[in-house]
Amino acid sequence: MKSLIAANWKMNMDIKSSISFINNFKKYIKKIKNKEIVICPSFTLLNKINESTKNTKIKLGAQNMHFEEEGTFTGEISALMLKDVGCEYVILGHSERRQYFNETDDMVNKKIKTAFKNNLKPILCIGETLEQRNNNKTLKIIKNQLINCLKNIDENEIKNIVIAYEPIWAIGTGKNATPQQAEEVHKFIRELLSHIYNNKISSNVRIIYGGSIKESNIKDLMAMKNINGALVGGASLNPKSFACICGFNNST
Ligand code: PGA
């Protein structure tokens, strides 16, 4: 299956710096093959980046959206708006949203349903805290998050989901999960998907890893059987670094 490498720019970049990023990035990724590359900038940059990535292999994603399609929700963004501006993907349930904006599995579940209804592909983020890992609760937490977030989601739709395993202790800390630690959880997620849906679906869903991905650790992580791509924060803000990450097994 084609690896998916997504950039999560978080609350960084402005119009000028993002256009300069895209212009450089386009040059660096010329030789990259067999990757799906997605950039998820802030809402204010979506339109410009959509224009500057037309006819390239770069796809567009958003970092969040509301579960309602329209209405009196001051300050929110809808799935229809994201589609309108050219998004194909949307990150949902990122741990920073859960931690700082009180997003729950129930809200994430509603968002996933709305995303599918509007032909947006969700990148669902799940992951444990350091305390939960140290108390051997990782797999239990992952199981609960996955079951709650995927409640009543049809098997015709689920094939388009991307699941991002992002251990919270690895995000922005410079301390990535080892390939073995990540693979254990990815394998567990795949088995769970096969249990909830079936083998065919589970083997086709991309399960990507996020948390302190950099040029120096991408190759070993991607060598694991059940790791099908990466969600990259800090290292995605530099076009050369992000291009190297995207081309981890190509010569760039
Ligand atoms: P990081 O962030 O690569 O800076 O650790 C990853 C993420 O939060 O998606």
Tab-separated table of C-alpha atoms and ligand atoms in Angstrom:
chain	number	residue	atom	x	y	z
A	1	MET	CA	0.000	0.000	0.000
A	2	LYS	CA	1.116	3.557	-0.716
A	3	SER	CA	2.634	5.301	2.319
A	4	LEU	CA	0.992	8.511	3.418
A	5	ILE	CA	3.223	11.257	4.765
A	6	ALA	CA	1.319	14.187	6.230
A	7	ALA	CA	2.591	17.517	7.532
A	8	ASN	CA	0.833	18.944	10.555
A	9	TRP	CA	1.900	22.569	10.606
A	10	LYS	CA	-0.138	23.316	13.745
A	11	MET	CA	-0.360	27.084	14.488
A	12	ASN	CA	2.661	28.060	12.399
A	13	MET	CA	3.432	29.865	9.106
A	14	ASP	CA	1.869	32.836	7.316
A	15	ILE	CA	0.977	33.333	3.660
A	16	LYS	CA	4.460	34.462	2.636
A	17	SER	CA	6.397	31.742	4.445
A	18	SER	CA	3.999	29.012	3.358
A	19	ILE	CA	4.203	29.945	-0.330
A	20	SER	CA	7.974	30.015	-0.107
A	21	PHE	CA	7.848	26.584	1.569
A	22	ILE	CA	5.671	25.166	-1.224
A	23	ASN	CA	7.886	26.568	-3.984
A	24	ASN	CA	10.985	24.983	-2.470
A	25	PHE	CA	9.255	21.772	-1.478
A	26	LYS	CA	7.988	21.207	-5.034
A	27	LYS	CA	11.601	21.203	-6.272
A	28	TYR	CA	12.770	18.781	-3.588
A	29	ILE	CA	10.059	16.181	-4.163
A	30	LYS	CA	10.425	15.817	-7.925
A	31	LYS	CA	11.934	12.344	-7.704
A	32	ILE	CA	9.720	11.011	-4.947
A	33	LYS	CA	7.583	8.105	-6.025
A	34	ASN	CA	4.844	6.015	-4.497
A	35	LYS	CA	3.974	8.352	-1.653
A	36	GLU	CA	0.857	10.243	-0.870
A	37	ILE	CA	1.956	13.635	0.458
A	38	VAL	CA	-0.492	15.775	2.411
A	39	ILE	CA	0.033	19.231	3.894
A	40	CYS	CA	-2.252	20.353	6.711
A	41	PRO	CA	-1.745	24.086	7.264
A	42	SER	CA	-3.883	26.464	9.303
A	43	PHE	CA	-7.272	27.469	7.889
A	44	THR	CA	-6.098	30.886	6.668
A	45	LEU	CA	-3.510	29.263	4.376
A	46	LEU	CA	-5.702	26.593	2.782
A	47	ASN	CA	-6.879	28.658	-0.161
A	48	LYS	CA	-3.447	29.912	-1.191
A	49	ILE	CA	-1.845	26.518	-0.777
A	50	ASN	CA	-4.613	24.917	-2.779
A	51	GLU	CA	-3.831	27.308	-5.635
A	52	SER	CA	-0.079	26.837	-5.419
A	53	THR	CA	-0.252	23.036	-5.345
A	54	LYS	CA	-2.588	22.593	-8.342
A	55	ASN	CA	-1.245	19.922	-10.721
A	56	THR	CA	1.295	18.674	-8.199
A	57	LYS	CA	1.313	15.497	-6.118
A	58	ILE	CA	0.736	17.519	-2.944
A	59	LYS	CA	-2.677	17.065	-1.356
A	60	LEU	CA	-4.368	19.350	1.102
A	61	GLY	CA	-5.719	18.624	4.572
A	62	ALA	CA	-7.081	20.633	7.494
A	63	GLN	CA	-6.197	20.258	11.175
A	64	ASN	CA	-9.715	20.210	12.588
A	65	MET	CA	-13.384	20.908	11.822
A	66	HIS	CA	-16.745	21.081	13.577
A	67	PHE	CA	-19.159	18.149	13.472
A	68	GLU	CA	-22.110	20.303	12.403
A	69	GLU	CA	-22.361	21.187	8.728
A	70	GLU	CA	-23.456	24.790	9.198
A	71	GLY	CA	-25.134	27.131	11.647
A	72	THR	CA	-24.630	29.334	14.669
A	73	PHE	CA	-21.176	28.161	15.768
A	74	THR	CA	-19.042	31.283	15.955
A	75	GLY	CA	-15.425	30.661	15.093
A	76	GLU	CA	-15.891	27.139	13.768
A	77	ILE	CA	-15.113	25.596	10.354
A	78	SER	CA	-17.310	23.051	8.597
A	79	ALA	CA	-16.612	20.042	6.392
A	80	LEU	CA	-18.357	21.832	3.497
A	81	MET	CA	-15.984	24.785	3.842
A	82	LEU	CA	-12.980	22.467	3.841
A	83	LYS	CA	-14.201	20.679	0.720
A	84	ASP	CA	-14.891	24.018	-0.921
A	85	VAL	CA	-11.289	25.123	-0.404
A	86	GLY	CA	-9.843	21.913	-1.822
A	87	CYS	CA	-9.196	19.678	1.182
A	88	GLU	CA	-9.130	15.929	0.728
A	89	TYR	CA	-8.094	15.108	4.308
A	90	VAL	CA	-8.806	16.392	7.807
A	91	ILE	CA	-6.909	15.596	11.005
A	92	LEU	CA	-9.389	14.730	13.758
A	93	GLY	CA	-8.905	14.128	17.467
A	94	HIS	CA	-5.298	15.329	17.663
A	95	SER	CA	-4.097	15.049	21.262
A	96	GLU	CA	-3.587	18.832	21.416
A	97	ARG	CA	-7.285	19.270	20.600
A	98	ARG	CA	-8.212	16.720	23.241
A	99	GLN	CA	-5.852	18.211	25.832
A	100	TYR	CA	-6.338	21.963	25.344
A	101	PHE	CA	-9.831	22.139	23.837
A	102	ASN	CA	-11.536	19.319	25.707
A	103	GLU	CA	-12.372	17.228	22.663
A	104	THR	CA	-13.831	13.873	23.592
A	105	ASP	CA	-14.041	10.563	21.721
A	106	ASP	CA	-17.747	11.253	21.299
A	107	MET	CA	-17.079	14.562	19.522
A	108	VAL	CA	-14.397	12.940	17.393
A	109	ASN	CA	-16.854	10.189	16.451
A	110	LYS	CA	-19.372	12.820	15.267
A	111	LYS	CA	-16.659	14.621	13.327
A	112	ILE	CA	-15.605	11.418	11.559
A	113	LYS	CA	-19.214	10.800	10.498
A	114	THR	CA	-19.547	14.344	9.140
A	115	ALA	CA	-16.201	14.073	7.355
A	116	PHE	CA	-17.281	10.884	5.570
A	117	LYS	CA	-20.667	12.370	4.704
A	118	ASN	CA	-18.809	15.166	2.915
A	119	ASN	CA	-16.189	12.986	1.222
A	120	LEU	CA	-13.334	14.113	3.422
A	121	LYS	CA	-10.859	11.479	4.575
A	122	PRO	CA	-10.266	11.632	8.323
A	123	ILE	CA	-6.817	11.204	9.846
A	124	LEU	CA	-7.905	9.980	13.257
A	125	CYS	CA	-5.309	10.510	15.997
A	126	ILE	CA	-5.100	8.263	19.030
A	127	GLY	CA	-2.387	7.738	21.627
A	128	GLU	CA	-1.501	7.332	25.282
A	129	THR	CA	0.189	9.600	27.831
A	130	LEU	CA	3.506	8.704	29.445
A	131	GLU	CA	1.748	7.885	32.694
A	132	GLN	CA	-0.618	5.496	30.931
A	133	ARG	CA	2.315	3.802	29.183
A	134	ASN	CA	4.244	3.476	32.431
A	135	ASN	CA	1.197	1.866	34.032
A	136	ASN	CA	0.885	-0.640	31.182
A	137	LYS	CA	-2.387	0.898	30.032
A	138	THR	CA	-1.342	1.712	26.454
A	139	LEU	CA	-3.283	-0.999	24.653
A	140	LYS	CA	-6.362	-0.486	26.828
A	141	ILE	CA	-6.391	3.264	26.079
A	142	ILE	CA	-5.900	2.650	22.357
A	143	LYS	CA	-8.711	0.119	22.319
A	144	ASN	CA	-11.140	2.464	24.068
A	145	GLN	CA	-10.270	5.418	21.862
A	146	LEU	CA	-10.613	3.366	18.694
A	147	ILE	CA	-13.893	1.701	19.646
A	148	ASN	CA	-15.454	4.986	20.801
A	149	CYS	CA	-14.256	7.045	17.858
A	150	LEU	CA	-15.409	4.455	15.300
A	151	LYS	CA	-18.836	3.829	16.835
A	152	ASN	CA	-21.488	3.213	14.134
A	153	ILE	CA	-19.135	3.920	11.279
A	154	ASP	CA	-20.026	1.919	8.249
A	155	GLU	CA	-17.635	-0.560	6.688
A	156	ASN	CA	-18.048	1.107	3.275
A	157	GLU	CA	-16.652	4.301	4.708
A	158	ILE	CA	-13.985	3.016	7.042
A	159	LYS	CA	-11.675	1.999	4.199
A	160	ASN	CA	-10.950	5.701	3.639
A	161	ILE	CA	-9.882	6.430	7.189
A	162	VAL	CA	-6.249	6.913	8.164
A	163	ILE	CA	-5.373	6.120	11.745
A	164	ALA	CA	-2.469	8.005	13.277
A	165	TYR	CA	-0.881	6.451	16.351
A	166	GLU	CA	0.641	9.381	18.187
A	167	PRO	CA	1.953	8.615	21.662
A	168	ILE	CA	1.488	11.907	23.518
A	169	TRP	CA	4.888	11.588	25.214
A	170	ALA	CA	6.559	11.538	21.800
A	171	ILE	CA	4.871	14.642	20.373
A	172	GLY	CA	7.203	17.627	20.140
A	173	THR	CA	9.565	16.087	22.694
A	174	GLY	CA	12.297	14.860	20.379
A	175	LYS	CA	11.756	11.418	21.902
A	176	ASN	CA	10.131	9.158	19.311
A	177	ALA	CA	8.670	5.735	20.006
A	178	THR	CA	11.095	3.016	18.983
A	179	PRO	CA	10.090	1.107	15.859
A	180	GLN	CA	9.268	-1.879	18.094
A	181	GLN	CA	7.114	0.168	20.474
A	182	ALA	CA	5.218	1.704	17.567
A	183	GLU	CA	4.842	-1.603	15.713
A	184	GLU	CA	3.329	-3.270	18.780
A	185	VAL	CA	0.561	-0.671	18.879
A	186	HIS	CA	0.064	-0.543	15.102
A	187	LYS	CA	-0.323	-4.324	14.984
A	188	PHE	CA	-2.798	-4.137	17.840
A	189	ILE	CA	-4.819	-1.448	15.992
A	190	ARG	CA	-4.870	-3.592	12.856
A	191	GLU	CA	-6.092	-6.618	14.784
A	192	LEU	CA	-8.767	-4.534	16.435
A	193	LEU	CA	-9.954	-3.238	13.052
A	194	SER	CA	-10.138	-6.768	11.796
A	195	HIS	CA	-12.230	-7.674	14.840
A	196	ILE	CA	-14.597	-4.675	14.475
A	197	TYR	CA	-14.828	-4.947	10.670
A	198	ASN	CA	-13.014	-7.714	8.813
A	199	ASN	CA	-9.579	-8.788	7.610
A	200	LYS	CA	-9.864	-7.220	4.188
A	201	ILE	CA	-10.733	-3.816	5.583
A	202	SER	CA	-8.147	-3.975	8.311
A	203	SER	CA	-5.338	-4.890	5.943
A	204	ASN	CA	-6.164	-1.938	3.669
A	205	VAL	CA	-6.426	0.823	6.276
A	206	ARG	CA	-3.312	2.952	6.591
A	207	ILE	CA	-1.991	3.208	10.126
A	208	ILE	CA	0.584	5.988	10.348
A	209	TYR	CA	2.923	6.985	13.166
A	210	GLY	CA	3.436	10.475	14.591
A	211	GLY	CA	5.667	11.850	17.323
A	212	SER	CA	9.126	13.409	16.831
A	213	ILE	CA	9.576	12.036	13.320
A	214	LYS	CA	12.746	13.348	11.719
A	215	GLU	CA	15.048	12.529	8.833
A	216	SER	CA	17.158	10.348	11.116
A	217	ASN	CA	14.404	8.051	12.423
A	218	ILE	CA	11.871	7.802	9.570
A	219	LYS	CA	13.492	4.904	7.740
A	220	ASP	CA	13.599	2.523	10.698
A	221	LEU	CA	10.017	3.306	11.668
A	222	MET	CA	8.734	2.845	8.123
A	223	ALA	CA	10.509	-0.514	7.876
A	224	MET	CA	7.967	-1.995	10.297
A	225	LYS	CA	5.241	-4.139	8.772
A	226	ASN	CA	2.245	-2.256	10.123
A	227	ILE	CA	3.526	1.308	9.824
A	228	ASN	CA	2.161	2.829	6.626
A	229	GLY	CA	3.253	6.422	6.854
A	230	ALA	CA	3.866	9.342	9.154
A	231	LEU	CA	2.256	12.440	10.633
A	232	VAL	CA	5.006	14.991	11.022
A	233	GLY	CA	4.874	18.144	13.157
A	234	GLY	CA	8.068	20.120	13.851
A	235	ALA	CA	10.158	18.598	11.056
A	236	SER	CA	7.475	19.405	8.467
A	237	LEU	CA	8.073	23.153	8.803
A	238	ASN	CA	11.314	22.967	6.855
A	239	PRO	CA	10.818	22.073	3.160
A	240	LYS	CA	14.105	20.212	2.829
A	241	SER	CA	13.633	18.155	5.990
A	242	PHE	CA	10.061	17.328	5.111
A	243	ALA	CA	11.054	16.357	1.562
A	244	CYS	CA	13.760	14.047	2.966
A	245	ILE	CA	11.192	12.470	5.251
A	246	CYS	CA	8.781	11.992	2.330
A	247	GLY	CA	11.537	10.441	0.247
A	248	PHE	CA	12.853	8.185	2.999
A	249	ASN	CA	13.318	5.328	0.549
A	250	ASN	CA	13.866	7.314	-2.650
A	251	SER	CA	16.895	9.277	-3.658
A	252	THR	CA	15.805	12.919	-3.567
B	1	PGA	P1	5.985	16.341	16.205
B	1	PGA	O1	4.378	16.461	16.133
B	1	PGA	O2	6.434	15.717	14.921
B	1	PGA	O3	6.451	17.786	16.323
B	1	PGA	O4	6.307	15.528	17.392
B	1	PGA	C1	3.601	15.442	15.589
B	1	PGA	C2	2.119	15.756	15.696
B	1	PGA	O5	1.712	16.376	16.701
B	1	PGA	O6	1.330	15.397	14.825
